[in-house]
Coordinates of C-alpha atoms in Angstrom, one line a residue:
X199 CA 254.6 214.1 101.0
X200 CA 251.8 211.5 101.0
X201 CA 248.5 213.0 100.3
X202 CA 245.2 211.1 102.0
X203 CA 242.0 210.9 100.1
X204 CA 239.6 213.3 101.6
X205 CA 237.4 210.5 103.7
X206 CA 240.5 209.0 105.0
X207 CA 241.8 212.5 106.0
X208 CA 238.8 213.7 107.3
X209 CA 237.9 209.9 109.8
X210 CA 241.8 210.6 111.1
X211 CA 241.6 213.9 112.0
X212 CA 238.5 213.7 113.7
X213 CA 240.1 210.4 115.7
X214 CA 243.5 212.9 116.5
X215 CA 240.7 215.5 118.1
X216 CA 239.3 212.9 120.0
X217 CA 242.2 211.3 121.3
X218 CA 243.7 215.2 121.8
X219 CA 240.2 215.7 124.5
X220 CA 240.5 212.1 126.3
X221 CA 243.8 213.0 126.9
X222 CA 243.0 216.9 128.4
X223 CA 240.3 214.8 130.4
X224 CA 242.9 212.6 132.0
X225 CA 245.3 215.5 132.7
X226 CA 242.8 217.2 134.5
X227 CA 241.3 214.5 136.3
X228 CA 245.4 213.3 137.1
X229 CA 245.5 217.2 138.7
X230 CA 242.7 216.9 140.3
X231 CA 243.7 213.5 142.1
X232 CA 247.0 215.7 142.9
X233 CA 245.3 218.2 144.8
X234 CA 243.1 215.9 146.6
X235 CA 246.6 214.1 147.7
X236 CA 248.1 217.0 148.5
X237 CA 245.4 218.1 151.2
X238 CA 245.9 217.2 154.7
X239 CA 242.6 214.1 155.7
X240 CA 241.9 216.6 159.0
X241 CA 238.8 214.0 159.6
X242 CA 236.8 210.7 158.6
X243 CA 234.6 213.2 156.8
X244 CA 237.2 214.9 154.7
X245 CA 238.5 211.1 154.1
X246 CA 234.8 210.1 152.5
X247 CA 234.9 212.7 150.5
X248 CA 238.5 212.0 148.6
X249 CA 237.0 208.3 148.1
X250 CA 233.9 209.5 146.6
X251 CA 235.8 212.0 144.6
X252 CA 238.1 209.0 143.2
X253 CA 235.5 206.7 142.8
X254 CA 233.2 209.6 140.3
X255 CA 236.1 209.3 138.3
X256 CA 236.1 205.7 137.4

């Protein structure tokens, strides 16, 4: 078992638990693309609105 000092332990865990929420972000924005996919464009209107939704996520 290999045993970190403390600040070394301590700068990679906090990098782990940032790495852990970047990657729930992306999940959720992934599901939300999904959705917006998966809904019928009945209009130029609802067609606006998926581009602006895709483009606040960039």
């Amino acid at each position: 078992q290999v045993s970190l000092p403390n600040p070394e332990y301590e700068i990679l865990f906090k990098r782990i638990k940032k790495l852990e929420s970047l990657n729930q972000q992306l999940l959720s924005e992934n599901e939300t693309l999904k959705r917006l996919l998966n809904e019928k464009l009945t209009d130029e209107q609802d067609h606006l609105k998926l581009v602006m939704e895709i483009a606040k996520m960039k």
